[in-house]
Amino acid sequence: MTTTSAADRGLHPRPQLIRPDRWWSLDGPWSFGFDDADAGLRERWYRPGAPGLDREIRVPFPPESTASGIGDHGDHAALWYRRVFAVPAGLGADRLLLHLGAVDHAADVWVDGQHACRHEGGQTPFGVDVTDLLDPEVPADGHVLVVRATDDRTDVEQPRGKQDWQPEQHVIWYHRTSGIWRTVWLEQVPAVAVGALTWRPDVPGGRVEVQVRLRATAPAGTRVRVRLAHDGEDLGAVEVPVHGEVAQATVAIPRQQNGQVYEQLLWSPEHPVLLDADVDLLDADGTVLDHVDAYCGLRSVAVDGDALMLNDRPFFVRAVLEQGYWPDSHLTPPSPAALRDEVELTLSLGFNTVRVHQKVEDPRYLYWCDVLGLAVWAETAGAYRFSDEAVAQLTREWLDVVRRDVSHPSIIAWVPFNESWGVQHLAHDPAQRAYTRALTALTRALDPTRPVISNDGWEHTDSDLLTVHDYADTGAALAARYGDAAAVAATLAGTGPAGRRMWVDRPAPEPGTLPVLLSEFGGVSYAPGAAAGSWGYSEARSPEDLEARLADLLGAVHASTVLRGFCYTQLTDTGLETNGLCDEHRVPKLPAETIRRIVTGRVVTG
């Protein structure tokens, strides 16, 4: 089998589907220009050699960031990018695909002066076959790629998460990330090629189901061969016909029928086993048309009464809120290596889960969660307004996100809404309630294997986990609300701790019928010398005071007989929020081992 090394896979912008040595990053210096008069289309700046792009930007960093070399937070009607690229030698009858990891918010793309595609949605990847757009009169190393991006700061219908709509960052919102903010890359593929893989493990059945979707209709007689292995041991293989553009295969893993050893291959944070996968596309004669290197994980997630089950065992969630924001590069990591560092930092502090907050994370981050063993709650950036356009945009983006990330074993829950953002009046508006229920149902339709939280924090409409946000500043207050079943029942029965109903349309479920998790709490600030306007939900006066406050809050959570997990706010200082366990440069504010003892419940308070 072809097995890409972990280091190389962690560099690939699409780690779950790799063609080794057949992709090229276009990150680095590009020509760049602001188009404040919005004249670029009229003056055809997309033509090779056209004027107007007289600055240099470092892609994939957004122009608002200092890492980009621009560092401009102002409003601009449009952003224009231009880069010269080379066609790989030996393209022959193959096709050349252009991939853009994310462009916020809307993008138009030209190759050699011809319009290639348009995409709307700042969180999701898109791509286009540019083979037929390449100008044959242009030297192989002189082709021109142009991207035009627009991102209206005041547009609150687009999914924007915590990107500020005001000119300067304030309170919990931070500076925007506009234009290209994830890797741009080229890929050489055969004319008939694998386009996407969707893996679905069946733990009791000892098998893995996979859907192989092609980029085009396959000729008659085309087949797909799938092989699984682990540590050099062949686990199973299957070969099936392709029907149109899709093949469905089930790979049986015979060793999983031995009930004494089946858990050895299961993925969990304590034991993050991944299975290597080879997928070959074969013609009628058995010749390999396309080969991709992939991986999957074998694990199950379920809700059983008041327990969240991972691999049919109760799983206590020790999560931290992760905003994925860096001071110099904003929502883009400083480097691919920073994504692994972020996962390792989270694990070192004692957490087994991360709640990625108001952001769709880089696939490479999710890859390192898969490899290193960090469970993930996947969440989308929210809009701020309810309208038909806002519904259409978020629904389209969210479904694309679920389809992109559904095969990551580390993801154990989906969160399409948070704290009623974009549906602020759902308690009184049947249309907004219908929207949250509908998007929750669509999520389950795409992926019936994971819990879905219809609206994290409060005003649930159809959640598989009952999550609550509570920024009480003492352990005593938390103990009074969550210490036992009676306290939890009283807390969740009507108006919750944030002054919002916990459940709408019907009474909150009784304790014992759904897992209850404290999915935001803490938020203790400690940041001597922080900028004006910095804040937290409570404030520590010294490192010793910070340690005492953390032990008090987390001690109360661990002492609860009802809570099935928590999410502490937050991993790092972000913008004006100085309530991180680490500062914005990822330096822990207390010794890592001290934080780890508190997070894992190995500190006795009192």
XYZ file of C-alpha atoms in Angstrom:
606
model
C 0.000 0.000 0.000
C 1.003 3.596 -0.566
C 1.225 5.318 2.807
C 1.902 9.041 3.017
C 3.911 9.982 6.109
C 2.106 11.853 8.874
C 4.324 14.893 8.341
C 3.617 15.013 4.600
C -0.091 14.397 5.086
C -0.192 17.242 7.594
C 1.074 19.598 4.895
C -1.491 18.577 2.288
C -4.530 20.890 2.144
C -6.814 17.846 1.770
C -5.256 15.182 4.029
C -7.987 12.586 3.555
C -7.534 12.263 -0.211
C -3.989 12.573 -1.536
C -2.313 11.948 -4.868
C 1.353 11.966 -3.819
C 3.654 14.133 -5.940
C 0.752 15.411 -8.044
C -0.097 18.631 -6.232
C 1.600 22.043 -5.956
C 0.963 24.875 -3.530
C 0.509 28.372 -4.920
C 0.953 30.000 -1.511
C 3.524 32.782 -1.266
C 3.918 36.203 -2.897
C 1.097 37.367 -5.206
C 0.444 40.725 -6.827
C -2.371 42.500 -5.015
C -4.499 45.619 -5.161
C -7.488 47.227 -3.463
C -10.255 48.276 -5.823
C -11.974 50.989 -3.803
C -13.689 52.461 -6.868
C -14.879 48.994 -7.921
C -13.440 49.647 -11.372
C -11.583 46.373 -11.862
C -14.314 44.535 -13.737
C -14.972 47.493 -16.021
C -11.264 47.963 -16.696
C -10.739 44.194 -17.011
C -8.027 43.763 -14.422
C -8.350 40.023 -14.995
C -6.465 40.330 -18.286
C -2.823 39.194 -18.151
C -0.666 42.265 -17.795
C -3.537 44.554 -16.789
C -2.611 47.451 -14.446
C -3.921 48.009 -10.933
C -2.179 45.347 -8.854
C 0.951 47.123 -7.685
C 1.305 45.691 -4.170
C 2.543 42.314 -2.925
C 0.630 40.059 -0.541
C 1.617 36.774 1.050
C -1.116 34.218 0.360
C -2.914 32.671 2.216
C -2.839 35.407 4.844
C -5.765 37.884 4.746
C -4.924 41.517 3.941
C -6.118 42.659 7.373
C -3.270 40.679 8.975
C 0.330 41.801 9.359
C 1.468 38.349 8.174
C 0.109 39.176 4.718
C 2.453 42.151 4.360
C -0.574 44.448 3.971
C -2.100 44.908 7.455
C -5.054 47.078 6.365
C -8.324 46.849 8.362
C -10.171 49.357 6.193
C -13.197 48.888 3.971
C -12.550 48.103 0.313
C -15.073 47.412 -2.439
C -13.028 44.559 -3.871
C -9.688 42.783 -3.468
C -7.720 41.634 -6.523
C -4.975 38.986 -6.611
C -2.725 37.895 -9.467
C -0.132 35.121 -9.704
C 1.848 33.564 -12.530
C 1.963 29.761 -12.370
C 3.475 26.892 -14.321
C 1.678 23.938 -15.824
C 3.330 20.723 -14.602
C 5.457 18.925 -17.143
C 3.909 15.788 -18.556
C 0.281 16.846 -18.141
C -0.614 14.982 -21.322
C -4.232 13.816 -21.302
C -4.593 14.525 -17.587
C -6.569 17.447 -16.209
C -5.297 20.371 -14.138
C -7.478 21.343 -11.200
C -7.265 24.615 -9.297
C -8.308 24.448 -5.635
C -8.974 27.382 -3.302
C -9.246 26.387 0.351
C -11.411 29.369 1.333
C -12.059 32.910 0.087
C -14.171 35.225 2.223
C -16.781 36.009 1.097
C -17.432 35.906 -2.670
C -14.829 35.165 -5.327
C -14.442 35.261 -9.094
C -11.539 33.421 -10.701
C -9.899 33.900 -14.105
C -7.166 31.881 -15.825
C -5.299 33.463 -18.742
C -8.038 36.088 -18.979
C -10.962 33.630 -19.121
C -13.536 33.418 -16.345
C -13.163 30.065 -14.592
C -15.725 30.120 -11.777
C -17.595 32.093 -9.138
C -18.054 30.993 -5.542
C -19.935 32.435 -2.572
C -19.284 31.362 0.998
C -16.226 32.261 2.999
C -15.779 29.003 4.921
C -15.787 26.287 2.268
C -13.309 25.109 -0.377
C -14.001 25.196 -4.093
C -12.193 24.229 -7.242
C -12.356 24.214 -11.025
C -10.847 22.313 -13.924
C -8.708 24.930 -15.701
C -7.246 22.674 -18.403
C -9.344 24.048 -21.240
C -8.762 27.644 -20.127
C -4.983 27.493 -20.515
C -3.858 29.717 -23.390
C -1.771 27.528 -25.766
C 0.171 30.625 -26.849
C 1.450 31.208 -23.305
C 4.716 29.561 -22.160
C 4.188 26.663 -19.749
C 5.564 28.722 -16.853
C 3.725 31.937 -17.716
C 0.039 31.244 -17.111
C -1.846 33.862 -15.107
C -4.322 33.275 -12.294
C -6.482 36.191 -11.092
C -8.886 36.231 -8.145
C -11.340 38.980 -7.251
C -12.875 38.850 -3.753
C -15.580 40.912 -2.075
C -16.442 40.931 1.634
C -18.822 43.602 2.941
C -18.049 44.361 6.586
C -21.651 45.440 7.229
C -23.320 42.391 5.669
C -24.782 40.541 8.645
C -26.642 37.986 6.483
C -23.456 36.128 5.598
C -22.051 33.526 8.020
C -19.335 35.612 9.686
C -18.892 34.193 13.168
C -16.913 36.614 15.323
C -15.564 38.782 12.516
C -16.400 42.329 13.577
C -18.961 44.382 11.666
C -17.584 47.546 13.250
C -14.421 49.235 11.929
C -12.375 48.203 14.975
C -12.577 45.071 17.095
C -14.695 45.320 20.218
C -15.795 43.081 23.105
C -15.889 39.463 21.808
C -15.460 40.320 18.130
C -12.115 40.482 16.362
C -10.691 41.925 13.146
C -12.045 40.497 9.918
C -10.480 37.905 7.635
C -11.240 38.852 4.023
C -10.271 37.430 0.656
C -8.011 34.390 0.294
C -7.309 32.866 3.708
C -6.559 29.210 3.007
C -4.126 27.459 0.693
C -4.456 27.793 -3.079
C -3.116 24.757 -4.936
C -2.956 22.868 -8.217
C -3.579 19.173 -8.712
C -2.981 16.905 -11.689
C -5.660 14.220 -12.076
C -6.644 11.672 -14.748
C -9.577 12.417 -17.045
C -11.653 9.940 -15.008
C -10.724 10.465 -11.379
C -11.837 10.065 -7.782
C -13.418 13.294 -6.579
C -14.517 12.543 -3.008
C -14.549 9.772 -0.410
C -17.083 9.371 2.389
C -16.278 6.810 5.087
C -18.837 5.413 7.537
C -17.603 2.921 10.144
C -19.788 0.105 11.458
C -18.218 -1.004 14.727
C -20.651 -3.822 15.651
C -20.505 -5.122 12.084
C -16.713 -5.005 11.949
C -16.688 -3.187 8.633
C -16.357 0.193 6.948
C -18.684 1.554 4.301
C -17.260 3.968 1.736
C -18.832 6.033 -1.000
C -16.477 6.849 -3.868
C -17.688 9.757 -5.966
C -15.963 10.415 -9.309
C -15.418 13.729 -11.058
C -17.147 12.473 -14.224
C -19.244 9.567 -15.451
C -17.102 6.434 -15.708
C -16.923 4.306 -18.863
C -18.686 0.957 -18.786
C -16.749 -1.684 -16.888
C -14.992 0.758 -14.533
C -14.444 -0.597 -11.042
C -13.202 0.664 -7.686
C -10.837 -1.297 -5.433
C -10.536 -0.355 -1.764
C -7.917 -1.810 0.577
C -7.498 -1.176 4.312
C -4.400 -1.804 6.425
C -2.896 -0.915 9.791
C 0.785 -1.005 10.712
C 1.498 -3.068 7.611
C -1.243 -5.624 8.295
C -3.812 -6.063 5.524
C -7.241 -5.744 7.106
C -9.579 -6.198 4.174
C -10.263 -5.336 0.550
C -13.161 -5.149 -1.862
C -13.677 -4.417 -5.543
C -17.022 -3.090 -6.822
C -18.429 -1.679 -10.075
C -18.983 2.034 -10.630
C -22.499 3.111 -11.557
C -22.401 6.480 -13.271
C -20.269 8.673 -11.023
C -20.637 6.745 -7.753
C -19.479 3.458 -6.272
C -20.649 2.102 -2.913
C -18.408 -0.413 -1.176
C -18.337 -2.215 2.149
C -14.967 -3.420 3.400
C -15.271 -6.264 5.895
C -12.498 -6.476 8.507
C -12.412 -10.164 9.543
C -10.256 -9.658 12.645
C -13.006 -7.484 14.144
C -15.168 -10.590 14.544
C -12.923 -11.644 17.450
C -14.627 -9.934 20.366
C -11.533 -10.184 22.547
C -9.423 -7.940 20.312
C -11.854 -5.779 18.331
C -11.209 -2.689 20.485
C -7.551 -2.612 19.426
C -8.500 -0.994 16.106
C -11.032 1.501 17.482
C -10.328 5.235 17.434
C -10.592 7.184 20.675
C -8.692 10.121 22.234
C -6.798 7.623 24.425
C -6.087 5.304 21.504
C -6.276 7.227 18.196
C -5.910 4.373 15.716
C -6.242 5.263 12.040
C -6.589 2.795 9.183
C -4.576 3.346 5.993
C -6.655 3.174 2.821
C -5.744 2.719 -0.831
C -8.433 3.520 -3.391
C -7.832 2.535 -7.016
C -9.999 3.280 -10.016
C -9.690 0.468 -12.585
C -10.769 0.229 -16.202
C -12.455 -2.860 -17.681
C -9.038 -4.500 -18.230
C -7.887 -3.902 -14.661
C -5.494 -1.050 -15.498
C -5.258 1.556 -12.742
C -6.779 4.825 -13.968
C -6.406 6.718 -10.694
C -4.930 6.044 -7.263
C -5.510 7.996 -4.059
C -4.015 7.603 -0.611
C -6.559 7.990 2.204
C -7.345 6.995 5.782
C -10.335 6.429 8.030
C -11.151 5.679 11.644
C -13.251 2.934 13.177
C -15.391 4.252 16.013
C -19.011 4.914 17.036
C -20.740 7.862 18.733
C -24.194 7.620 20.290
C -26.492 8.959 22.988
C -27.875 6.423 25.459
C -30.146 8.036 28.038
C -28.081 10.627 29.861
C -24.739 9.275 28.585
C -22.687 10.272 25.579
C -21.193 7.036 24.302
C -17.942 6.633 22.373
C -17.378 3.083 21.149
C -20.290 2.020 23.387
C -18.541 3.345 26.498
C -19.525 6.494 28.462
C -17.364 9.409 27.347
C -16.894 12.377 29.697
C -16.160 15.491 27.659
C -13.277 17.647 28.883
C -13.380 20.360 26.231
C -11.925 23.793 25.723
C -13.243 26.574 23.513
C -10.947 27.087 20.511
C -11.366 30.156 18.317
C -8.487 29.430 15.941
C -7.359 33.059 15.792
C -3.765 34.342 15.816
C -2.782 37.995 16.410
C -0.545 38.257 13.329
C -2.439 36.041 10.873
C -6.044 36.119 12.145
C -8.123 33.041 11.171
C -5.258 31.674 9.084
C -2.626 29.763 11.087
C 0.915 31.185 10.928
C 2.037 27.918 9.289
C 0.771 24.360 8.765
C 2.953 23.321 11.695
C 1.016 25.697 13.955
C -2.054 23.485 13.526
C -0.280 20.471 14.994
C 1.149 22.679 17.740
C -2.380 23.843 18.619
C -3.646 20.287 19.003
C -0.614 19.265 21.063
C -1.046 22.312 23.308
C -4.696 21.453 23.921
C -3.868 17.865 24.830
C -0.988 18.935 27.089
C -3.425 20.929 29.230
C -5.556 17.854 29.954
C -8.414 18.270 27.489
C -9.756 15.369 25.447
C -12.096 17.469 23.280
C -12.084 20.829 21.541
C -15.088 22.931 20.656
C -14.082 24.851 17.530
C -16.068 28.052 18.037
C -17.711 30.091 15.274
C -15.234 28.838 12.702
C -14.903 25.990 10.226
C -11.402 24.681 10.837
C -8.688 23.788 8.355
C -8.792 20.094 7.295
C -5.169 19.846 8.419
C -6.192 20.796 11.948
C -8.831 18.066 11.905
C -6.212 15.664 10.588
C -3.977 16.281 13.594
C -7.003 15.816 15.862
C -7.509 12.443 14.159
C -3.831 11.492 14.525
C -3.135 12.733 18.047
C -6.490 11.921 19.633
C -8.516 15.077 20.240
C -12.294 14.817 19.869
C -13.997 17.748 18.101
C -17.316 19.551 18.266
C -17.621 21.042 14.772
C -19.403 24.392 14.548
C -20.087 26.914 11.803
C -19.697 30.660 11.846
C -23.122 32.193 12.348
C -24.956 35.054 10.690
C -26.462 37.887 12.749
C -29.737 38.399 10.883
C -32.661 36.144 10.070
C -33.814 36.473 6.459
C -34.416 34.287 3.428
C -30.936 35.179 2.141
C -29.276 34.383 5.485
C -31.078 31.027 5.602
C -29.985 30.188 2.050
C -26.353 31.135 2.632
C -25.837 29.319 5.935
C -27.726 26.220 4.809
C -25.611 25.928 1.657
C -22.337 26.473 3.509
C -23.165 24.223 6.450
C -24.153 21.281 4.272
C -20.902 21.698 2.324
C -19.004 21.710 5.630
C -20.662 18.517 6.850
C -19.958 16.771 3.551
C -16.319 17.921 3.626
C -15.641 16.820 7.205
C -17.977 13.867 7.790
C -15.193 11.273 7.509
C -12.996 12.664 10.305
C -13.218 10.209 13.222
C -12.315 12.975 15.684
C -15.578 14.852 15.058
C -18.146 13.621 17.586
C -20.841 16.334 17.373
C -22.233 18.952 14.978
C -23.272 22.470 16.044
C -25.137 24.454 13.349
C -26.255 27.258 15.730
C -24.767 28.894 18.808
C -26.587 31.077 21.350
C -29.364 31.917 18.866
C -27.026 33.909 16.607
C -28.985 34.700 13.464
C -32.185 33.426 15.106
C -32.409 35.833 18.028
C -36.201 35.627 18.269
C -36.739 31.911 17.830
C -38.560 31.750 21.178
C -41.347 33.823 19.599
C -40.954 33.251 15.846
C -42.161 29.909 14.433
C -40.130 30.503 11.256
C -36.875 30.756 13.199
C -37.703 27.632 15.188
C -38.494 25.810 11.953
C -35.126 26.913 10.549
C -33.114 25.498 13.458
C -35.077 22.247 13.383
C -34.734 21.982 9.605
C -30.974 22.511 9.566
C -30.612 20.031 12.426
C -32.653 17.493 10.448
C -30.614 18.102 7.298
C -27.443 17.517 9.310
C -28.811 14.187 10.487
C -29.824 13.334 6.916
C -26.226 13.753 5.758
C -24.798 12.114 8.868
C -27.090 10.036 11.093
C -24.104 8.753 13.109
C -23.350 11.778 15.325
C -25.261 13.902 17.850
C -26.461 17.314 16.653
C -26.904 20.330 18.954
C -29.668 22.459 17.440
C -28.602 25.645 19.266
C -25.727 25.457 21.703
C -26.206 27.181 25.057
C -29.936 27.835 25.267
C -33.240 27.863 23.360
C -32.838 24.290 22.109
C -35.410 23.034 19.630
C -34.216 19.536 18.692
C -30.882 18.738 20.331
C -29.351 15.343 21.042
C -27.278 16.874 23.862
C -28.671 19.398 26.353
C -25.960 22.038 26.544
C -25.932 25.140 28.725
C -23.720 28.236 28.951
C -23.132 29.595 32.435
C -20.424 32.089 33.404
C -20.946 31.961 37.151
C -17.778 33.192 38.850
C -17.706 30.802 41.807
C -17.759 27.066 42.224
C -20.504 27.452 44.830
C -22.821 28.997 42.241
C -22.119 26.179 39.780
C -22.636 23.539 42.469
C -26.009 25.079 43.346
C -27.131 24.755 39.718
C -25.532 21.472 38.626
C -24.535 19.558 41.748
C -27.266 16.916 41.528
C -30.333 15.960 39.518
C -32.688 18.215 41.458
C -30.418 21.231 40.979
C -30.068 20.568 37.245
C -33.815 20.090 36.843
C -34.479 23.430 38.517
C -31.823 25.186 36.412
C -33.095 23.846 33.099
C -36.828 23.945 33.779
C -37.441 27.456 32.505
C -35.212 30.491 32.135
C -31.579 29.446 32.220
C -28.598 31.174 33.837
C -28.165 33.557 30.876
C -31.776 34.712 31.133
C -32.900 32.708 28.092
C -35.289 29.780 27.886
C -33.392 26.499 27.795
C -35.873 24.741 25.526
C -38.586 26.173 23.287
C -41.812 24.611 21.997
C -41.896 22.162 24.872
C -40.537 21.719 28.402
C -36.880 20.846 28.800
C -36.230 17.092 28.919
C -36.079 15.602 32.375
C -32.600 14.907 33.763
C -31.649 11.389 32.821
C -33.225 11.505 29.362
C -30.439 13.430 27.598
C -26.789 14.077 28.445
C -26.369 17.478 30.113
C -23.116 19.353 29.410
C -21.853 22.724 30.579
C -20.650 23.754 27.132
C -19.405 27.240 28.072
C -18.218 28.390 31.477
C -15.195 29.901 33.200
C -13.747 32.739 31.162
C -11.431 33.929 33.935
C -9.208 36.783 32.764
C -5.615 37.228 33.813
C -3.604 39.578 31.609
C -1.446 42.184 33.375
C -0.791 45.132 31.077
C -3.490 44.174 28.586
C -4.820 46.738 26.138
C -7.687 49.019 27.047
C -11.012 47.294 26.571
C -9.657 43.838 27.363
C -11.937 41.752 29.523
C -13.091 38.401 30.875
C -16.175 37.110 32.655
C -14.279 37.419 35.930
C -10.753 38.596 36.729
C -7.834 37.074 38.601
C -5.350 39.332 40.377
C -2.311 37.031 40.303
C -1.190 33.619 39.028
C -2.066 32.167 42.431
C -5.540 33.710 42.250
C -6.001 32.337 38.717
C -5.083 28.850 39.892
C -7.477 29.084 42.825
C -10.346 30.295 40.641
C -9.779 27.554 38.071
C -9.649 24.886 40.773
C -12.831 26.266 42.346
C -14.831 26.323 39.086
C -13.602 23.046 37.642
C -13.796 21.341 41.011
C -17.517 22.099 41.159
C -18.021 20.751 37.637
C -16.166 17.520 38.395
C -18.165 17.105 41.614
C -21.497 17.164 39.771
C -23.290 13.837 39.638
C -25.259 14.878 36.545
C -22.970 16.722 34.132
C -21.538 14.538 31.378
C -18.907 17.018 30.310
C -17.823 20.616 30.057
C -16.200 23.161 27.763
C -13.998 25.760 29.435
C -13.731 29.240 27.905
C -11.091 29.350 26.506
C -7.744 28.070 25.190
C -6.066 31.377 24.279
C -6.584 35.093 24.617
C -8.360 36.269 21.464
C -8.623 39.910 20.460
C -9.893 41.791 23.479
C -10.879 38.597 25.287
C -8.128 37.936 27.814
C -9.782 34.907 29.397
C -7.527 32.294 27.823
C -5.601 29.656 29.714
C -2.793 30.777 27.398
C -1.942 34.201 26.065
C -2.452 35.031 22.379
C 1.014 33.651 21.599
C 0.058 30.241 23.056
C 2.083 30.566 26.284
C 0.212 28.998 29.262
C -0.491 31.438 32.113
C 0.185 28.705 34.641
C 2.492 25.691 34.403
C 0.943 23.238 31.954
C 0.967 20.452 34.538
C -0.957 22.650 37.001
C -3.660 23.326 34.429
C -3.710 19.654 33.477
C -4.291 18.543 37.080
C -7.185 20.966 37.445
C -8.773 20.102 34.083
C -8.597 16.350 34.676
C -10.020 16.671 38.187
C -6.956 15.644 40.100
C -7.092 18.691 42.397
C -9.188 18.539 45.539
C -10.615 21.906 46.571
C -12.121 22.966 49.828
